Coordinates of C-alpha atoms and ligand atoms in Angstrom, one line a residue:
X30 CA -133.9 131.7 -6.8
X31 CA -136.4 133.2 -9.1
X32 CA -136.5 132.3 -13.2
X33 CA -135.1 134.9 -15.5
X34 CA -138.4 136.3 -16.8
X35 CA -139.6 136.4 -20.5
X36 CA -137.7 137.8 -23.2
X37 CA -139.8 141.4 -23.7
X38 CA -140.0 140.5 -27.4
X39 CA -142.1 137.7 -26.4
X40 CA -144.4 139.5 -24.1
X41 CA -145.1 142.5 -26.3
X42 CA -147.6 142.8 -29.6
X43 CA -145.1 143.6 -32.4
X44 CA -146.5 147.1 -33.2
X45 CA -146.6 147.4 -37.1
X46 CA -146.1 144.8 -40.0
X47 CA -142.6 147.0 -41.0
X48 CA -141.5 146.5 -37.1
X49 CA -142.0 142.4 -37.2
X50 CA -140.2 142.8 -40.7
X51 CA -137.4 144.9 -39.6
X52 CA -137.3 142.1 -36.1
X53 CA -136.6 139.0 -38.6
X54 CA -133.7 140.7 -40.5
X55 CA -130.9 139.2 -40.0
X56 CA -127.9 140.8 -38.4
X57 CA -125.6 140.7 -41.4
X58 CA -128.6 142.2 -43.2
X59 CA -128.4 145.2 -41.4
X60 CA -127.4 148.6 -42.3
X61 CA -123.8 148.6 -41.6
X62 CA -124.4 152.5 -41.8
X63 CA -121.0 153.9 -43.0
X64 CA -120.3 151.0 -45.0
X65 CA -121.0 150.0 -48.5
X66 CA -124.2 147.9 -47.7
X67 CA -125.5 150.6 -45.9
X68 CA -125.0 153.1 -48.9
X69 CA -126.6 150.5 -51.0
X70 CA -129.8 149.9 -48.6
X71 CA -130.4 153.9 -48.6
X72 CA -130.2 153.8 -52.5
X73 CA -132.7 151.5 -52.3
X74 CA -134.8 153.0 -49.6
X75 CA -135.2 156.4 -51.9
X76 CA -136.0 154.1 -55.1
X77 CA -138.9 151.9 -53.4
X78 CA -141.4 155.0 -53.7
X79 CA -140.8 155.0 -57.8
X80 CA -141.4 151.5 -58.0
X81 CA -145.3 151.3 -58.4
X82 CA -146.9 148.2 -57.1
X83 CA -143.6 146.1 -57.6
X84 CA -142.8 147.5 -54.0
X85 CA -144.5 144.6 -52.9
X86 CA -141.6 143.2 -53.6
X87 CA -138.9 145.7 -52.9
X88 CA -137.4 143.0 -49.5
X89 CA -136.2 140.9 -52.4
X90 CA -133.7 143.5 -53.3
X91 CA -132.9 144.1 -49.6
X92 CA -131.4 140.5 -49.2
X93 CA -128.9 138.4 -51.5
X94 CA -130.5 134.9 -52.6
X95 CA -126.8 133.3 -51.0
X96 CA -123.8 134.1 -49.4
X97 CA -120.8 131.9 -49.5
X98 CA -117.9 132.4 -46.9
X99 CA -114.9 129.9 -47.7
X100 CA -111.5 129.3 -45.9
X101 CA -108.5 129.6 -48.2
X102 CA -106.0 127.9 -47.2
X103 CA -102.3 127.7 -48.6
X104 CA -98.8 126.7 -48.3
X105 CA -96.5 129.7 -48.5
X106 CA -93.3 129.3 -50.5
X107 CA -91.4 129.6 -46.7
X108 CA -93.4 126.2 -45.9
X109 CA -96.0 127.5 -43.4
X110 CA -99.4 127.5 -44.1
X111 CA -101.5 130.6 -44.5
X112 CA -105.3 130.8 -44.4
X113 CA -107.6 133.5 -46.6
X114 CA -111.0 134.6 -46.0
X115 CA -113.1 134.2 -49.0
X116 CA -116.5 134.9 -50.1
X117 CA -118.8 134.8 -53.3
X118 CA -122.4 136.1 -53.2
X119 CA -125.1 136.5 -55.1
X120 CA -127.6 138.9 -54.7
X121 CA -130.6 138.0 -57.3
X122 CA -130.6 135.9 -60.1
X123 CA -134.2 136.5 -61.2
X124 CA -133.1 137.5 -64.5
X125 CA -130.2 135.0 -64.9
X126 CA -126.9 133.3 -64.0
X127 CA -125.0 136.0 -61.4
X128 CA -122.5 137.9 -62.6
X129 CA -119.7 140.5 -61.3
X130 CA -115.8 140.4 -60.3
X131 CA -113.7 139.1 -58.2
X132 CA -111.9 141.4 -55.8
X133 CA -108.1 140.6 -54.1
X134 CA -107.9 143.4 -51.6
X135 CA -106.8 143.4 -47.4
X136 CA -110.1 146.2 -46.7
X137 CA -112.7 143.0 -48.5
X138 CA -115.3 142.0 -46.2
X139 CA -118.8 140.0 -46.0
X140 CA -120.8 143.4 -46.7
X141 CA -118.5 144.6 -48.7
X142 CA -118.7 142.1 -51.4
X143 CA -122.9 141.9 -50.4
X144 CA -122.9 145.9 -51.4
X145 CA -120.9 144.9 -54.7
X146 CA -123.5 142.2 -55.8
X147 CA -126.7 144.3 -55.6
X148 CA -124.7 147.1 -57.5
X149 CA -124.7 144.2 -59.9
X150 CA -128.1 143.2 -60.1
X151 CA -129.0 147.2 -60.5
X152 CA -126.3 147.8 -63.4
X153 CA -127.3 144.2 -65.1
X154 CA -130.8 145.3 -65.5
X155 CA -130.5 148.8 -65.9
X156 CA -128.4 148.1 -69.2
X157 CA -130.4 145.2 -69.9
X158 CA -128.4 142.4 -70.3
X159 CA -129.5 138.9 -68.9
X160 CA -127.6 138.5 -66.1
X161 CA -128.5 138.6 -62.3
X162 CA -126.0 139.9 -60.0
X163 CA -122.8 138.6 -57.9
X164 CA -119.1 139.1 -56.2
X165 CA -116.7 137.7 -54.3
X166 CA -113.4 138.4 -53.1
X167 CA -111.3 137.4 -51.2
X168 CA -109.3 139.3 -47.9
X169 CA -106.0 139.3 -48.9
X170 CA -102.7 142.3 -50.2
X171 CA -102.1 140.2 -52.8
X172 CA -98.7 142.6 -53.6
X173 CA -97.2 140.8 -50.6
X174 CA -97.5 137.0 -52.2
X175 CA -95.4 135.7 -55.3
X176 CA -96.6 134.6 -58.4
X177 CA -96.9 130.7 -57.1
X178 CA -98.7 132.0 -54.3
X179 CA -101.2 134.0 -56.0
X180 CA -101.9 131.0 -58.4
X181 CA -102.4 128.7 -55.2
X182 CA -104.3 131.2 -53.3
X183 CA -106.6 131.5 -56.5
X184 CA -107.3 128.1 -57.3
X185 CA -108.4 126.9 -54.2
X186 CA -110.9 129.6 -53.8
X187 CA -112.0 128.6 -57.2
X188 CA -112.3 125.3 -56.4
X189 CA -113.7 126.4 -53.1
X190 CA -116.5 128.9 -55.0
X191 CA -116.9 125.7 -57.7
X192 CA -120.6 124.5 -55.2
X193 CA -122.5 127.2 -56.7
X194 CA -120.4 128.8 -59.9
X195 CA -120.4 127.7 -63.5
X196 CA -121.5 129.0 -67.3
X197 CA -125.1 128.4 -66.2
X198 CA -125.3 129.9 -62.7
X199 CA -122.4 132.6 -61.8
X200 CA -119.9 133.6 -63.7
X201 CA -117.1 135.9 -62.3
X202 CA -115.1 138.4 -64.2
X203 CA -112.5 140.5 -62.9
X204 CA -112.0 143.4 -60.3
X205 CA -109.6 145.1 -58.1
X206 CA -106.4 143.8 -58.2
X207 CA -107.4 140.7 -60.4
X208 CA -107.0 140.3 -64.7
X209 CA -106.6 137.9 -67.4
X210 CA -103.7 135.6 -65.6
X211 CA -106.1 135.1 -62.9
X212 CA -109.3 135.0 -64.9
X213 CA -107.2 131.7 -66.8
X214 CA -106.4 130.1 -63.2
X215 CA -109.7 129.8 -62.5
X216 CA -111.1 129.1 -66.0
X217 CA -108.5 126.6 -65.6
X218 CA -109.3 124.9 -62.4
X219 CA -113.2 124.8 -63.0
X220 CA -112.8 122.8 -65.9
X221 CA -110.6 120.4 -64.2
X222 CA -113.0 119.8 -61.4
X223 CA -115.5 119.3 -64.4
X224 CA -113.7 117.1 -66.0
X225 CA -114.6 119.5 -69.2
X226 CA -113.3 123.0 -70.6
X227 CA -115.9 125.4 -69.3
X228 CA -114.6 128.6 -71.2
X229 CA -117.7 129.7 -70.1
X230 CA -117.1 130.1 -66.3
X231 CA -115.6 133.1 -66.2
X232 CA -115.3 136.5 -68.4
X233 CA -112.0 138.5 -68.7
X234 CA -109.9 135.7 -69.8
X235 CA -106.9 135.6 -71.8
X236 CA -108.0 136.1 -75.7
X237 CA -106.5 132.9 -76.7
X238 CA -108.5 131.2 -73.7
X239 CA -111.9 131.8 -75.3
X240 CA -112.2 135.7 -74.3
X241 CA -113.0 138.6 -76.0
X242 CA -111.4 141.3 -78.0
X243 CA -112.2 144.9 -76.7
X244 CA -113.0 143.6 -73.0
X245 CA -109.7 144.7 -71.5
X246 CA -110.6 148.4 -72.3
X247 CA -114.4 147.8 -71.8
X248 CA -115.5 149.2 -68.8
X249 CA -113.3 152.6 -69.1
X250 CA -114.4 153.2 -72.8
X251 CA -118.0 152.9 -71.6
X252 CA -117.4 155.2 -68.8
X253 CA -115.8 157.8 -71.7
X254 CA -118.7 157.0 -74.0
X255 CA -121.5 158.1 -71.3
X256 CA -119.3 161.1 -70.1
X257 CA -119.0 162.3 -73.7
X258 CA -123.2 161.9 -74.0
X259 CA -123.4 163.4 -70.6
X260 CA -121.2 166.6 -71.6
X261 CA -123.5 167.3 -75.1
X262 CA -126.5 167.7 -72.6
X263 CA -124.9 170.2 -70.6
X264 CA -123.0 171.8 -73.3
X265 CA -119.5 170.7 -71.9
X266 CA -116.1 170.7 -74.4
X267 CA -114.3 167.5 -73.8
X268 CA -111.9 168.8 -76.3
X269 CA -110.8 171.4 -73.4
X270 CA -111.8 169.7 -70.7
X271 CA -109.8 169.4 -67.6
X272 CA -110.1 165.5 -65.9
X273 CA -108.7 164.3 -62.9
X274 CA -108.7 160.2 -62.3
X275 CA -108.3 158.5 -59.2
X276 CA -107.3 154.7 -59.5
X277 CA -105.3 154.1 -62.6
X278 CA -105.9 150.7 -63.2
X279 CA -108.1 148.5 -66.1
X280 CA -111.2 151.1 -65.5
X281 CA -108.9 155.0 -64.6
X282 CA -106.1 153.9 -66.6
X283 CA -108.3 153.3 -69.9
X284 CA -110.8 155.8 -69.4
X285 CA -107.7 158.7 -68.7
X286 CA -106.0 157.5 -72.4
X287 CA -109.6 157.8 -74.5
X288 CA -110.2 161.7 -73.1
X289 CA -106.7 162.5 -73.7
X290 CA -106.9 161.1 -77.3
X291 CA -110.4 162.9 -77.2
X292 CA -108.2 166.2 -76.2
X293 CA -108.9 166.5 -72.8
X294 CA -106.3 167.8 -70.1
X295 CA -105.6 164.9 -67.5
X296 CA -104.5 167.4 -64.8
X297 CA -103.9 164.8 -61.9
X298 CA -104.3 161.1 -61.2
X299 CA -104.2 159.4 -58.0
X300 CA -103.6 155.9 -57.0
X301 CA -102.7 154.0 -53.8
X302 CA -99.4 155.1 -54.1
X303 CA -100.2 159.0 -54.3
X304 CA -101.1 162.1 -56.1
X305 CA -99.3 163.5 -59.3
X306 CA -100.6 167.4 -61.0
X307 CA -99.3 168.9 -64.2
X308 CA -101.1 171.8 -65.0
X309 CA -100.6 171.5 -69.0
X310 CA -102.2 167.8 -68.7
X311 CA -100.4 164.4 -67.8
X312 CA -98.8 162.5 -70.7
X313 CA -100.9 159.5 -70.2
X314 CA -99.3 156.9 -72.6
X315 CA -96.7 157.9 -70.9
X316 CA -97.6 157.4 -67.3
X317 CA -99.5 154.3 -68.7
X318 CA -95.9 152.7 -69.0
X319 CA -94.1 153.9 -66.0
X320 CA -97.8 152.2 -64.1
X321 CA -96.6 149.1 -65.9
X322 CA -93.2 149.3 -65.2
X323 CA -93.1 150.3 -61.2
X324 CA -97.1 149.4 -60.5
X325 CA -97.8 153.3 -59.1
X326 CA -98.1 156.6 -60.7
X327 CA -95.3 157.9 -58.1
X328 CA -92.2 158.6 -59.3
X329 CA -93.5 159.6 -62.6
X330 CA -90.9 162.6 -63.1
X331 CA -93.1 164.7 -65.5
X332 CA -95.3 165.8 -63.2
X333 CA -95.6 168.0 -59.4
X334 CA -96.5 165.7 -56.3
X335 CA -99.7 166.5 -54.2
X336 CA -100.5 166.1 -50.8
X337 CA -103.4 162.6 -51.0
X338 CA -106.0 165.3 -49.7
X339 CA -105.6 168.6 -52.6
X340 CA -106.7 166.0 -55.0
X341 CA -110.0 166.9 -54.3
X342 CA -109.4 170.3 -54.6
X343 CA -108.3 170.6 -58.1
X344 CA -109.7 172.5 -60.4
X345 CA -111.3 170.4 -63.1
X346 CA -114.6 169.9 -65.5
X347 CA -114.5 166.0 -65.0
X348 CA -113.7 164.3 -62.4
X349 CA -113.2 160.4 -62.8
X350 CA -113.0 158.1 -59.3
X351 CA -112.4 154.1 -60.4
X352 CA -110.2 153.2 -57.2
X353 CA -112.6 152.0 -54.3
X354 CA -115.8 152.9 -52.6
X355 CA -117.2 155.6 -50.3
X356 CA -114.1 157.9 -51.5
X357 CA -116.8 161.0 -52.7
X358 CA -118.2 161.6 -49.0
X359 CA -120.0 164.9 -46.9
X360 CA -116.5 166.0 -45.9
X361 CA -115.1 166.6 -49.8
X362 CA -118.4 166.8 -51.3
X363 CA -118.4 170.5 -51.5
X364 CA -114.4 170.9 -52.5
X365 CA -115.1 169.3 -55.6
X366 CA -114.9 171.9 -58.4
X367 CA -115.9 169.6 -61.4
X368 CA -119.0 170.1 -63.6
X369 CA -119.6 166.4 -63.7
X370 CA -118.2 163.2 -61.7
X371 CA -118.2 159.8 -64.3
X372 CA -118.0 156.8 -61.7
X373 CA -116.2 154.9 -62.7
X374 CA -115.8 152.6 -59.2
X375 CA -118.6 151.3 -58.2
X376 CA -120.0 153.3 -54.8
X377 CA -117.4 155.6 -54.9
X378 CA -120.2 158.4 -53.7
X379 CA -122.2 158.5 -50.6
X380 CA -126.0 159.5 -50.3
X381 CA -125.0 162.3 -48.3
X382 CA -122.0 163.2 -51.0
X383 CA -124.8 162.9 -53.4
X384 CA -127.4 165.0 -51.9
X385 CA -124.3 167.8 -51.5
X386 CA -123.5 167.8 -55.3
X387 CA -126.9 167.6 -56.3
X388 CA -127.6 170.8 -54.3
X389 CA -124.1 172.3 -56.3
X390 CA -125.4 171.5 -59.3
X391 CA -122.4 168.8 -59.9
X392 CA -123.7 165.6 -62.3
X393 CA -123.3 162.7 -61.1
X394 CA -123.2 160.2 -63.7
X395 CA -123.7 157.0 -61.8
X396 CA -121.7 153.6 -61.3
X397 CA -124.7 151.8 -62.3
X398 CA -124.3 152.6 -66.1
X399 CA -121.0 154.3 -66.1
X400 CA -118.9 151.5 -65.5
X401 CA -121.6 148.7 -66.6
X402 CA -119.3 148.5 -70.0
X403 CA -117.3 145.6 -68.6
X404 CA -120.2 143.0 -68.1
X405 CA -121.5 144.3 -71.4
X406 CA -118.8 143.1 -72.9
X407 CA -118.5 140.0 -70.1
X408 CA -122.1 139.0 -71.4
X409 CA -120.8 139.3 -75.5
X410 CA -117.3 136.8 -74.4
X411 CA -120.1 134.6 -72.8
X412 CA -122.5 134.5 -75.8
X413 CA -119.2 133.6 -78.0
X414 CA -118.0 130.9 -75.7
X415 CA -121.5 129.6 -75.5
X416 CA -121.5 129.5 -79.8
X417 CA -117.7 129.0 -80.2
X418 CA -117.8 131.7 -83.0
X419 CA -115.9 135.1 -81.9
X420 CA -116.4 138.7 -83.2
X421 CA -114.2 141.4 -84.5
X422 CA -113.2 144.1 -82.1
X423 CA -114.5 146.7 -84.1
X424 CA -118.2 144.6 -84.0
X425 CA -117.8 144.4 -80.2
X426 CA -117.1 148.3 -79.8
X427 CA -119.8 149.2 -82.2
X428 CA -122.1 146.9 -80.4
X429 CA -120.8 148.3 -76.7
X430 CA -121.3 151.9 -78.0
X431 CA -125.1 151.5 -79.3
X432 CA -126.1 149.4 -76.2
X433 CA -124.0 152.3 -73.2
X434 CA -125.5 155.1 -75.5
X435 CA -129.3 153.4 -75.4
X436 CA -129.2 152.9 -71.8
X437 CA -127.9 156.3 -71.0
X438 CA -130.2 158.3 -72.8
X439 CA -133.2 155.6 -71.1
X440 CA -131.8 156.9 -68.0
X441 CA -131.2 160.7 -68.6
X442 CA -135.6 160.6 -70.1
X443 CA -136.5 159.9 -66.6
X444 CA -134.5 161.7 -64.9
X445 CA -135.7 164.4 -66.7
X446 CA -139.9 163.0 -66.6
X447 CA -139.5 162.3 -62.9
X448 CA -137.0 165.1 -61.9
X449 CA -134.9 162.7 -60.0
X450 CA -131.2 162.3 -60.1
X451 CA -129.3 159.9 -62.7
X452 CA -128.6 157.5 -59.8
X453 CA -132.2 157.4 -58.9
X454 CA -133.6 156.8 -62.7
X455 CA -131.1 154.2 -63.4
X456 CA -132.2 152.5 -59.8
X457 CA -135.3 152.9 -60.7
X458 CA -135.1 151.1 -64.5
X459 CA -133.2 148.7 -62.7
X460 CA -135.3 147.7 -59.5
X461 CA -138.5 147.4 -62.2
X462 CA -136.8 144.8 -64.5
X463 CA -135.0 143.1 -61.6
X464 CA -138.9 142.9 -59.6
X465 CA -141.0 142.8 -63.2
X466 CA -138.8 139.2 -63.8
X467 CA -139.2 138.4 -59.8
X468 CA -143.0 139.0 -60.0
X469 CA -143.5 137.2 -63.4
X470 CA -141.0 134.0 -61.5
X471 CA -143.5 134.1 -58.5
X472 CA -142.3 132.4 -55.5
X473 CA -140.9 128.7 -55.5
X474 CA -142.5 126.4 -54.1
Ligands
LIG514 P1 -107.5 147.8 -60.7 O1 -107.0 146.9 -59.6 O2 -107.1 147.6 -62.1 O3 -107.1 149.3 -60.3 C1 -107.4 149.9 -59.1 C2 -106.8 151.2 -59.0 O4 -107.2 151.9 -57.8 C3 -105.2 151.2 -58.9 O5 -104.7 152.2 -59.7 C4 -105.0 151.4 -57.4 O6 -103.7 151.9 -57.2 C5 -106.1 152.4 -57.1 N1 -106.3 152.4 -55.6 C6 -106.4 151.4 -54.8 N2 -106.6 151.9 -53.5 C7 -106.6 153.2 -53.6 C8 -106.7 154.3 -52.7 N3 -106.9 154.0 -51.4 N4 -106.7 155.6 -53.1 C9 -106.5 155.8 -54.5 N5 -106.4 154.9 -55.4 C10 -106.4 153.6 -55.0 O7 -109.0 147.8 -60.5 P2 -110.2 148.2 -61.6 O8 -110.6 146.9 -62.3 O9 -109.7 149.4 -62.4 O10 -111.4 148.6 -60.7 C11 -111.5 150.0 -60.1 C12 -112.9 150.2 -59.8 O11 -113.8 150.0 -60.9 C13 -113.5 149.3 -58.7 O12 -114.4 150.0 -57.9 C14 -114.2 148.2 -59.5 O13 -115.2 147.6 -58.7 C15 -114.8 149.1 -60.6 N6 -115.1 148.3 -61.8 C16 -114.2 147.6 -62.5 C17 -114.6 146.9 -63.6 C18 -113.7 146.1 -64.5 O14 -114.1 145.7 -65.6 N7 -112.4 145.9 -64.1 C19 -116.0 147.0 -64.1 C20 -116.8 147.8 -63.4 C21 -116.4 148.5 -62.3

């Protein structure tokens, strides 16, 4: 019997320098393409040609520095045991500890959380404060376990994630389906590992616990302030506006109640549970209890229900997605009749969505500084837990407002000097800082 002959990879001349690259990627490097990873490695792909000699180094931002995939195992209150798939990654921490959320959702997966880091390396820098970017998550509908089993489920994860978190080297915050309660598990179970209170650890905690005032609303009021910024430029009325929210939770449930107070209409919201339409505008404090009270905007009674799929086809000036990624794609892309999308979510807009609005003339005002208000405020509870010494709210919004409106307007200059989108200008003033501190580094050892 004859031997198997050579591999042909072994026998042939690898034919350019990018082919022998693109050979030693790993395969959960690659593009996964209709998934969020994907998205994120074409953002990339149309950035590197801004990027000046820094492309040298443009593989850096192809790759996460580590990728941790944990078991999460727990005894149910029924006495079996049930075992969680858990992950925390961190995509770059050239310029500093890691940061980013923690996500409880059944769709979470390896890329998933991958795509969520880089967004966080991108949105650190771009707003310029001195973190390097991370996630986790774990894979898990945390609506079906009780209270005990959603404490158990999050401590050992923490205690899982503890090899390669802390004050000093990644600090998680919260996400999807994750908040204060949570945020004080895993302060909590940190510092007893440690042996020490680490308030530190973690951002998004309880107020008592060492977090901050203003943080709870932070991410939604910086995706109002940059959409009230965005709207001067284009000479849009927030005071009439019509807006329409999908995901009405920390990020769509704030943002909703600051244009309404601004005067805006909210025409419809969506969430996982459905679609709800008045046409003379939602009462949102209203519909912010009844989300408190039932944990979905159905059922609200002062309002029409909509098929899932006619939310895209309201008629609106602002349109706000903060639910979950890849929900702006090429087959509602050209339905959308707002003036201007705020994302809120992070990667709720394809490239090919983009490229669609772009050529409508839609703004796209994108994930990368509108929603970067949360670690802003993240980064001001970690500097007071670092000093002990905490701040007035009306000092943290003041200093949240100055640093959303500076980064915006950065961002809006050059898309105007390079005549590239938002998304692309805030890439690229994010790639430069993130590969300026990678370059000035160098390469250890
Ligand atoms: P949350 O858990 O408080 O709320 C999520 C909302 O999305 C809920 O209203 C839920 O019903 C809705 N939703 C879930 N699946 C849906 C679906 N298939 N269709 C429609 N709606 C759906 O989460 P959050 O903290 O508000 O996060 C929302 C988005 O904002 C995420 O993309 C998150 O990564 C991003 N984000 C959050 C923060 C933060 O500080 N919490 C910061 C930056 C970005």
């Amino acid at each position: 019997m004859s031997q198997p002959s050579s591999p042909a990879a072994a026998t042939l001349p690898a034919t350019s320098a990018a082919a022998s690259v693109a050979a030693s990627i790993p395969s959960y490097l690659q593009a996964d393409n209709l998934g969020p990873w994907g998205i994120y490695l074409q953002q990339v792909d149309r950035v590197v040609p801004y990027l000046g000699p820094l492309a040298r180094w443009a593989e850096t931002l192809r790759r996460p520095k580590r990728a941790l995939i944990v078991d999460v195992p727990i005894q149910l209150d029924n006495g079996t045991v049930a075992h969680f798939e858990g992950y925390r990654v961190q995509h770059n921490t050239s310029r500093g500890p890691g940061k980013g959320g923690v996500r409880f959702h059944q769709d979470v997966t390896l890329s998933e959380v991958m795509a969520l880091s880089a967004w966080m390396s991108i949105k650190n820098a771009a707003v310029n404060v001195p973190f390097g970017g991370a996630k986790g998550g774990i894979r898990v509908n945390p609506k079906t376990l009780s209270l005990g089993e959603l404490e158990r489920m999050t401590r050992r994860y923490t205690s899982e994630i503890g090899i390669i978190i802390g004050p000093t080297k990644d600090i998680p915050a919260p996400d999807v389906n994750t908040n204060e309660q949570i945020m004080a598990w895993m302060m909590d179970t940190y510092s007893m590992n440690e042996g020490a209170t680490a308030t530190g650890v973690v951002t998004g905690k309880p107020v008592d616990l060492g977090g901050s005032l203003g943080r709870r609303d932070a991410t939604g009021r910086g995706v109002f302030t940059v959409g009230v910024e965005a709207a001067r430029h284009i000479g849009l009325d927030i005071a009439t506006a019509r807006v329409t929210v999908q995901g009405f939770g920390n990020v769509g449930g704030v943002a909703a109640r600051l244009f309404a107070q601004a005067g805006a209409r909210v025409v419809a919201v969506q969430d996982h549970g459905g679609t709800i339409y008045r046409e003379s505008g939602l009462d949102v404090p209203s519909l912010l209890a009844h989300v408190a009270a039932v944990g979905t905007v159905t059922g609200f009674t002062q309002a029409e229900v909509l098929p899932n799929d006619q939310f895209w086809d309201v008629d609106c000036d602002i349109l706000i997605p903060a639910a979950l990624e890849q929900q702006i794609t090429e087959l509602n892309a050209g339905r959308i009749k707002a003036r201007m999308i705020i994302e809120g979510a992070n990667g709720p807009t394809t490239p090919a969505a983009d490229d669609i609005l772009h050529d409508r003339n839609v703004l796209v005002l994108p994930d990368v500084i509108a929603n970067a208000g949360g670690v802003t405020v993240s980064y001001f509870e970690w500097v007071q837990d670092f000093s002990s010494f905490f701040w007035t709210e009306d000092e943290i919004n003041q200093r949240l407002t100055r640093i959303m409106k500076e980064a915006f307007a950065a961002v809006w200059q050059l898309a105007a000097d390079r005549k590239v989108s938002l998304r692309t200008a805030a890439f690229i003033v994010g790639c430069t800082r993130v590969l300026q501190a990678r370059e000035m580094r160098g390469l250890y050892p």
